[in-house]
Amino acid sequence: MILDGRDPSVIERAARALAAGDLVALPTETVYGLGARADDDAAVAKIFEAKGRPPDHPLIVHVADADSVRVFAAEVPPVAVRLVARFWPGPLTIIVPRAAGVAAAAAGGQASVGLRCPAHPVAHALLVAARQAGVAGVAAPSANRFGRISPTRASHVADEFGDALMVLDGGPCEVGIESSIVDCTRRHPVLLRPGVLTRAEIEAAAGEPLLDRDENAPRASGTLEAHYAPRAPVRLMPAGQLQAALQMLAGSPLKLAVYSRVAPSGTTEGMRHRAMPERATEVAHELFSVLRAFDDEGVQLIWVEEPPAAPEWEGVRDRLRRAAASR
Ligand code: TXA
Ligand code: MG
């Protein structure tokens, strides 16, 4: 059931549910999360079951503020301290060494743990209320089934999990794509997943360059190729190639959706066009709901104009590349 996350009595009820080991879906500024108390392996197991996610894929633990980090972290490396000071609350997840015996299931058995303090007022209110009820952190992956697009509205979550799940409605997510993840457990910080924060901003706060993930990096579903996929196959093309492909498709009965900055000329019968906004943050904000809407309309192909190569587009390019990699 979808409940108004701005209602204090709903927050209290959700905090009690979390304390009792039940699942609660919550809005964050990035995407909606499917939450369970992080210190309860049985509660966390319900997340893996609901999502159909392999249990060795670690989840992010959400905390009310930086004070709760010490519950889950064995140690907070200096670079993590700098990142937290600059970006929390906000769309940044840090990976730090995990405290012994805490949140083992949430961490997917890794010796590290991912931590994030979300900026959304409903998430914050829930995390504060949960802490008062004895829950120091809420493990929450994106509230979608494994391999699918992350939800950016309460209705997306209800569509995937049905009416039995308690979903706190906090409106459409402002950021729209998942948090940037920086692994702070190694000698130098590693960008495991780009988000809307630019590499340059993160590096300025870290005080050193970010390395790219390599084969030895810990497992991360959000970093698998072929993730974040709508049902219809997605093709990513430069504007010119998109126009040429459209001409070739003219007269075909296929139901096509196009998401592009350049307006398609010579539109085909039954083609659905959605204009891609100018700014990367605007595209991030609407991207997943645009892809879901195409799916809901039953389109058979989704063609997307490749976004610019500029640094602020890294997160959007990453999500589109993965959506396109799945077929
Ligand atoms: O914006 C977000 O980060 C959203 C909201 C709900 O906070 N959450 C999210 O969670 O995207 P999820 O589980 O869909 O993606 C979390 C990513 C996964 O790729 C996971 O493998 C990685 O974080 N991760 C978590 N803990 C990790 C760890 N200890 N080591 C390496 N990767 C980790
Ligand atoms: Mg996810």
Short mmCIF file of C-alpha atoms and ligand atoms in Angstrom, two decimals:
data_model
loop_
_atom_site.label_atom_id
_atom_site.label_comp_id
_atom_site.label_asym_id
_atom_site.label_seq_id
_atom_site.Cartn_x
_atom_site.Cartn_y
_atom_site.Cartn_z
CA MET A 1 0.00 0.00 0.00
CA ILE A 2 1.17 3.55 -0.77
CA LEU A 3 1.16 5.85 2.26
CA ASP A 4 1.92 9.56 2.52
CA GLY A 5 5.53 9.76 3.71
CA ARG A 6 4.99 13.33 4.90
CA ASP A 7 2.51 12.18 7.54
CA PRO A 8 4.31 11.82 10.92
CA SER A 9 2.04 8.94 11.99
CA VAL A 10 3.03 7.08 8.82
CA ILE A 11 6.71 7.61 9.67
CA GLU A 12 6.10 6.19 13.15
CA ARG A 13 4.29 3.19 11.73
CA ALA A 14 7.05 2.57 9.17
CA ALA A 15 9.75 2.86 11.86
CA ARG A 16 7.91 0.27 13.96
CA ALA A 17 7.64 -2.02 10.94
CA LEU A 18 11.38 -1.74 10.30
CA ALA A 19 12.14 -2.40 13.99
CA ALA A 20 9.96 -5.53 13.78
CA GLY A 21 12.01 -6.82 10.83
CA ASP A 22 9.53 -5.97 8.04
CA LEU A 23 10.25 -4.38 4.67
CA VAL A 24 9.41 -0.72 3.96
CA ALA A 25 9.96 1.04 0.65
CA LEU A 26 11.21 4.58 1.09
CA PRO A 27 11.85 7.58 -1.17
CA THR A 28 15.34 9.01 -1.42
CA GLU A 29 16.55 11.90 -3.58
CA THR A 30 18.12 9.41 -6.03
CA VAL A 31 15.65 6.51 -6.40
CA TYR A 32 13.22 4.62 -4.13
CA GLY A 33 14.80 1.99 -1.87
CA LEU A 34 13.49 -1.30 -0.47
CA GLY A 35 14.48 -1.12 3.18
CA ALA A 36 15.02 -3.52 6.08
CA ARG A 37 16.92 -3.10 9.34
CA ALA A 38 20.57 -3.61 8.45
CA ASP A 39 21.51 -5.40 11.68
CA ASP A 40 18.96 -8.20 11.20
CA ASP A 41 20.06 -10.87 8.73
CA ALA A 42 16.58 -12.40 8.56
CA ALA A 43 15.01 -9.03 7.72
CA VAL A 44 17.68 -8.40 5.09
CA ALA A 45 17.04 -11.84 3.59
CA LYS A 46 13.49 -10.66 2.78
CA ILE A 47 14.98 -7.95 0.53
CA PHE A 48 17.02 -10.46 -1.48
CA GLU A 49 13.98 -12.68 -1.76
CA ALA A 50 11.62 -9.91 -2.88
CA LYS A 51 14.07 -8.57 -5.44
CA GLY A 52 15.26 -11.92 -6.73
CA ARG A 53 18.76 -10.64 -6.14
CA PRO A 54 21.72 -12.99 -5.56
CA PRO A 55 22.54 -12.91 -1.81
CA ASP A 56 26.23 -12.18 -2.41
CA HIS A 57 25.43 -8.77 -3.91
CA PRO A 58 25.95 -6.19 -1.15
CA LEU A 59 23.34 -3.57 -0.26
CA ILE A 60 23.79 0.05 0.79
CA VAL A 61 23.12 0.82 4.46
CA HIS A 62 21.30 4.14 4.93
CA VAL A 63 21.98 6.19 8.05
CA ALA A 64 20.38 9.29 9.59
CA ASP A 65 23.67 11.16 9.84
CA ALA A 66 27.44 10.73 9.95
CA ASP A 67 27.32 9.75 13.65
CA SER A 68 25.83 6.36 12.77
CA VAL A 69 28.80 5.50 10.55
CA ARG A 70 30.73 4.20 13.53
CA VAL A 71 28.10 1.53 14.18
CA PHE A 72 28.88 -0.11 10.83
CA ALA A 73 32.45 0.93 9.98
CA ALA A 74 35.52 -0.68 11.49
CA GLU A 75 37.44 2.36 10.41
CA VAL A 76 36.72 5.52 8.43
CA PRO A 77 39.63 6.30 6.11
CA PRO A 78 40.52 10.03 5.83
CA VAL A 79 39.30 10.22 2.24
CA ALA A 80 35.88 8.93 3.38
CA VAL A 81 35.78 11.57 6.11
CA ARG A 82 36.37 14.27 3.50
CA LEU A 83 33.72 12.91 1.14
CA VAL A 84 31.14 12.64 3.92
CA ALA A 85 31.86 16.20 5.07
CA ARG A 86 31.32 17.52 1.55
CA PHE A 87 28.43 15.41 0.21
CA TRP A 88 26.27 14.15 3.09
CA PRO A 89 23.36 14.21 3.23
CA GLY A 90 23.31 13.55 -0.51
CA PRO A 91 23.72 11.20 -3.47
CA LEU A 92 27.07 9.68 -2.48
CA THR A 93 27.75 6.19 -1.10
CA ILE A 94 31.06 5.37 0.55
CA ILE A 95 32.46 1.85 0.84
CA VAL A 96 34.46 1.45 4.07
CA PRO A 97 35.80 -1.50 6.11
CA ARG A 98 32.90 -3.17 7.95
CA ALA A 99 32.75 -3.45 11.75
CA ALA A 100 33.13 -7.06 12.88
CA GLY A 101 29.86 -8.96 13.28
CA VAL A 102 27.58 -6.18 12.01
CA ALA A 103 25.34 -6.21 8.92
CA ALA A 104 26.99 -9.28 7.40
CA ALA A 105 23.98 -10.21 5.25
CA ALA A 106 23.43 -6.59 4.19
CA ALA A 107 27.06 -6.43 3.08
CA GLY A 108 26.62 -9.62 1.05
CA GLY A 109 29.39 -11.19 3.12
CA GLN A 110 31.96 -8.57 2.07
CA ALA A 111 34.46 -7.32 4.64
CA SER A 112 33.36 -3.82 3.62
CA VAL A 113 30.05 -1.99 3.88
CA GLY A 114 28.39 0.67 1.72
CA LEU A 115 26.99 3.65 3.64
CA ARG A 116 24.86 6.56 2.54
CA CYS A 117 23.00 9.37 4.28
CA PRO A 118 20.15 10.40 1.96
CA ALA A 119 18.97 14.01 1.68
CA HIS A 120 15.26 13.31 1.08
CA PRO A 121 13.17 14.66 4.00
CA VAL A 122 11.01 11.51 4.18
CA ALA A 123 14.06 9.23 4.21
CA HIS A 124 15.64 11.40 6.85
CA ALA A 125 12.52 11.43 9.05
CA LEU A 126 12.24 7.64 8.74
CA LEU A 127 15.91 7.07 9.57
CA VAL A 128 15.67 9.31 12.65
CA ALA A 129 12.48 7.58 13.84
CA ALA A 130 13.99 4.16 13.15
CA ARG A 131 17.08 5.03 15.15
CA GLN A 132 14.86 6.00 18.07
CA ALA A 133 13.24 2.57 17.72
CA GLY A 134 16.67 0.92 17.93
CA VAL A 135 17.49 0.64 14.22
CA ALA A 136 20.88 2.26 13.52
CA GLY A 137 20.81 1.72 9.78
CA VAL A 138 18.45 0.63 7.00
CA ALA A 139 19.78 -1.62 4.27
CA ALA A 140 18.09 -0.61 1.02
CA PRO A 141 18.83 -1.47 -2.56
CA SER A 142 16.82 0.25 -5.27
CA ALA A 143 13.21 -0.97 -4.99
CA ASN A 144 13.05 -2.84 -8.29
CA ARG A 145 13.33 -6.47 -9.22
CA PHE A 146 16.86 -7.63 -10.05
CA GLY A 147 18.11 -6.27 -13.38
CA ARG A 148 15.24 -3.84 -13.90
CA ILE A 149 15.12 -0.05 -13.90
CA SER A 150 15.23 1.67 -10.53
CA PRO A 151 11.94 3.26 -9.42
CA THR A 152 11.69 7.05 -9.16
CA ARG A 153 8.03 7.22 -8.05
CA ALA A 154 6.01 5.39 -5.40
CA SER A 155 3.74 3.96 -8.12
CA HIS A 156 6.76 2.30 -9.82
CA VAL A 157 7.49 0.43 -6.58
CA ALA A 158 3.88 -0.65 -6.09
CA ASP A 159 3.79 -1.83 -9.73
CA GLU A 160 6.77 -4.13 -9.11
CA PHE A 161 5.97 -5.50 -5.66
CA GLY A 162 2.22 -5.31 -5.34
CA ASP A 163 -0.05 -3.97 -2.66
CA ALA A 164 1.23 -5.88 0.37
CA LEU A 165 4.43 -3.82 0.55
CA MET A 166 4.37 -0.60 2.58
CA VAL A 167 5.58 2.18 0.26
CA LEU A 168 6.18 5.68 1.64
CA ASP A 169 5.33 8.24 -1.01
CA GLY A 170 7.77 11.13 -1.18
CA GLY A 171 6.95 12.32 -4.68
CA PRO A 172 9.14 11.91 -7.77
CA CYS A 173 12.85 11.54 -6.91
CA GLU A 174 14.73 14.74 -7.62
CA VAL A 175 18.05 13.25 -8.77
CA GLY A 176 16.57 10.29 -10.62
CA ILE A 177 19.61 8.00 -11.00
CA GLU A 178 21.38 6.07 -8.23
CA SER A 179 24.08 7.51 -5.99
CA SER A 180 27.73 7.78 -6.95
CA ILE A 181 29.68 5.01 -5.17
CA VAL A 182 33.27 5.56 -4.04
CA ASP A 183 35.27 2.66 -2.64
CA CYS A 184 37.41 4.04 0.19
CA THR A 185 38.86 0.72 1.33
CA ARG A 186 41.87 0.76 -0.94
CA ARG A 187 44.99 2.88 -1.15
CA HIS A 188 43.25 5.31 -3.50
CA PRO A 189 39.54 6.05 -3.90
CA VAL A 190 37.81 4.14 -6.72
CA LEU A 191 34.65 5.32 -8.49
CA LEU A 192 32.56 2.11 -8.59
CA ARG A 193 29.43 3.74 -10.03
CA PRO A 194 29.04 7.29 -11.43
CA GLY A 195 25.99 9.32 -10.43
CA VAL A 196 25.07 12.95 -10.87
CA LEU A 197 28.07 14.26 -8.95
CA THR A 198 30.86 14.95 -11.43
CA ARG A 199 34.19 13.21 -11.15
CA ALA A 200 35.84 16.63 -10.77
CA GLU A 201 33.61 17.54 -7.79
CA ILE A 202 34.34 14.25 -6.05
CA GLU A 203 38.07 14.52 -6.75
CA ALA A 204 38.14 18.09 -5.41
CA ALA A 205 36.55 16.91 -2.14
CA ALA A 206 38.69 13.75 -1.95
CA GLY A 207 41.86 15.72 -2.57
CA GLU A 208 43.11 13.12 -5.04
CA PRO A 209 42.17 11.58 -8.39
CA LEU A 210 39.57 8.81 -8.54
CA LEU A 211 40.67 5.50 -9.98
CA ASP A 212 38.34 3.48 -12.19
CA ARG A 213 37.03 0.12 -11.10
CA ASP A 214 38.85 -2.92 -12.32
CA GLU A 215 38.30 -6.67 -12.32
CA ASN A 216 39.33 -6.92 -8.67
CA ALA A 217 36.65 -4.49 -7.54
CA PRO A 218 33.97 -5.98 -5.27
CA ARG A 219 30.82 -7.26 -6.88
CA ALA A 220 28.16 -4.62 -7.51
CA SER A 221 24.89 -5.27 -9.31
CA GLY A 222 24.71 -1.62 -10.29
CA THR A 223 27.98 -2.12 -12.11
CA LEU A 224 27.02 -5.25 -14.06
CA GLU A 225 26.68 -4.83 -17.79
CA ALA A 226 23.10 -5.44 -18.87
CA HIS A 227 21.53 -3.80 -15.84
CA TYR A 228 18.79 -1.15 -15.61
CA ALA A 229 17.00 -2.55 -18.63
CA PRO A 230 13.46 -1.75 -19.76
CA ARG A 231 11.54 -4.60 -21.42
CA ALA A 232 11.89 -3.17 -24.93
CA PRO A 233 15.42 -3.33 -26.34
CA VAL A 234 17.27 -0.01 -26.17
CA ARG A 235 19.60 1.25 -28.91
CA LEU A 236 21.90 4.19 -28.34
CA MET A 237 22.95 6.13 -31.45
CA PRO A 238 24.52 9.47 -32.42
CA ALA A 239 21.96 11.94 -33.83
CA GLY A 240 22.94 11.40 -37.48
CA GLN A 241 22.79 7.63 -37.26
CA LEU A 242 19.43 7.86 -35.51
CA GLN A 243 17.97 9.86 -38.40
CA ALA A 244 19.34 7.41 -40.96
CA ALA A 245 17.95 4.46 -39.00
CA LEU A 246 14.55 6.15 -38.82
CA GLN A 247 14.50 6.54 -42.58
CA MET A 248 15.24 2.83 -42.97
CA LEU A 249 12.42 1.94 -40.60
CA ALA A 250 9.85 4.09 -42.46
CA GLY A 251 6.75 2.05 -43.28
CA SER A 252 7.57 -0.69 -40.77
CA PRO A 253 4.74 -1.69 -38.39
CA LEU A 254 7.10 -1.80 -35.36
CA LYS A 255 6.07 0.37 -32.41
CA LEU A 256 9.07 2.62 -31.88
CA ALA A 257 9.88 5.17 -29.17
CA VAL A 258 12.57 7.82 -29.68
CA TYR A 259 14.20 9.86 -26.92
CA SER A 260 16.39 12.51 -28.52
CA ARG A 261 17.46 16.12 -28.42
CA VAL A 262 17.27 16.46 -32.19
CA ALA A 263 13.66 16.24 -33.35
CA PRO A 264 13.32 13.27 -35.72
CA SER A 265 12.49 14.24 -39.30
CA GLY A 266 10.28 12.03 -41.47
CA THR A 267 8.60 10.37 -38.50
CA THR A 268 7.35 6.84 -38.97
CA GLU A 269 3.75 5.78 -38.40
CA GLY A 270 2.95 5.28 -34.71
CA MET A 271 6.32 6.55 -33.57
CA ARG A 272 6.44 8.01 -30.11
CA HIS A 273 8.92 10.89 -29.63
CA ARG A 274 10.01 12.35 -26.34
CA ALA A 275 12.35 15.37 -26.35
CA MET A 276 15.51 14.91 -24.30
CA PRO A 277 16.18 17.97 -22.11
CA GLU A 278 19.28 20.13 -22.50
CA ARG A 279 20.88 19.56 -19.13
CA ALA A 280 22.31 16.32 -17.75
CA THR A 281 20.58 16.79 -14.39
CA GLU A 282 17.22 17.18 -16.13
CA VAL A 283 17.76 13.99 -18.12
CA ALA A 284 18.87 12.07 -14.99
CA HIS A 285 15.74 13.28 -13.19
CA GLU A 286 13.33 11.88 -15.80
CA LEU A 287 15.31 9.08 -17.48
CA PHE A 288 13.94 6.05 -15.61
CA SER A 289 10.33 7.25 -15.67
CA VAL A 290 10.60 7.95 -19.41
CA LEU A 291 11.88 4.41 -20.03
CA ARG A 292 9.15 2.93 -17.82
CA ALA A 293 6.49 4.98 -19.62
CA PHE A 294 7.70 3.64 -22.99
CA ASP A 295 7.41 0.10 -21.63
CA ASP A 296 3.91 0.81 -20.29
CA GLU A 297 2.86 1.99 -23.74
CA GLY A 298 4.02 -1.34 -25.12
CA VAL A 299 6.68 0.00 -27.50
CA GLN A 300 8.83 -2.66 -29.16
CA LEU A 301 12.00 -0.62 -29.69
CA ILE A 302 13.53 2.31 -27.82
CA TRP A 303 16.02 4.43 -29.72
CA VAL A 304 17.97 7.00 -27.75
CA GLU A 305 20.25 9.74 -29.01
CA GLU A 306 23.69 9.41 -27.45
CA PRO A 307 24.12 12.15 -24.83
CA PRO A 308 27.08 14.57 -25.04
CA ALA A 309 30.56 13.40 -24.08
CA ALA A 310 30.93 16.17 -21.45
CA PRO A 311 31.85 15.11 -17.86
CA GLU A 312 28.49 16.04 -16.29
CA TRP A 313 26.81 13.39 -18.45
CA GLU A 314 28.87 10.47 -17.09
CA GLY A 315 26.11 9.05 -14.88
CA VAL A 316 23.42 9.30 -17.57
CA ARG A 317 25.73 7.83 -20.22
CA ASP A 318 26.53 4.94 -17.88
CA ARG A 319 22.84 4.07 -17.27
CA LEU A 320 21.95 4.34 -20.96
CA ARG A 321 24.93 2.22 -21.98
CA ARG A 322 23.83 -0.51 -19.56
CA ALA A 323 20.21 -0.34 -20.69
CA ALA A 324 21.44 -0.76 -24.26
CA ALA A 325 23.87 -3.57 -23.38
CA SER A 326 21.15 -5.96 -22.33
CA ARG A 327 20.16 -7.26 -25.78
O1 TXA B 1 21.00 5.83 -4.85
C1 TXA B 1 21.20 4.71 -4.39
O2 TXA B 1 22.34 4.32 -4.13
C2 TXA B 1 19.99 3.82 -4.14
C3 TXA B 1 19.15 4.43 -3.03
C4 TXA B 1 18.01 3.55 -2.62
O3 TXA B 1 19.98 4.74 -1.94
N1 TXA B 1 20.40 2.50 -3.81
C5 TXA B 1 20.92 1.66 -4.71
O4 TXA B 1 21.16 0.40 -4.19
O5 TXA B 1 21.16 1.95 -5.85
P1 TXA B 1 21.50 -0.87 -5.10
O6 TXA B 1 21.61 -2.02 -4.15
O7 TXA B 1 20.54 -1.00 -6.19
O8 TXA B 1 22.92 -0.56 -5.57
C6 TXA B 1 23.93 -0.49 -4.61
C7 TXA B 1 25.24 -0.78 -5.22
C8 TXA B 1 25.28 -2.17 -5.76
O9 TXA B 1 25.85 -2.13 -7.02
C9 TXA B 1 26.13 -2.87 -4.71
O10 TXA B 1 26.76 -3.99 -5.20
C10 TXA B 1 27.08 -1.76 -4.30
O11 TXA B 1 26.24 -0.66 -4.22
N2 TXA B 1 27.67 -2.01 -2.98
C11 TXA B 1 27.06 -1.99 -1.79
N3 TXA B 1 27.92 -2.34 -0.81
C12 TXA B 1 29.09 -2.61 -1.40
C13 TXA B 1 30.36 -3.05 -0.94
N4 TXA B 1 30.59 -3.33 0.34
N5 TXA B 1 31.33 -3.21 -1.84
C14 TXA B 1 31.10 -2.94 -3.15
N6 TXA B 1 29.93 -2.54 -3.66
C15 TXA B 1 28.94 -2.38 -2.80
MG MG B 2 19.73 -1.31 -8.00
#
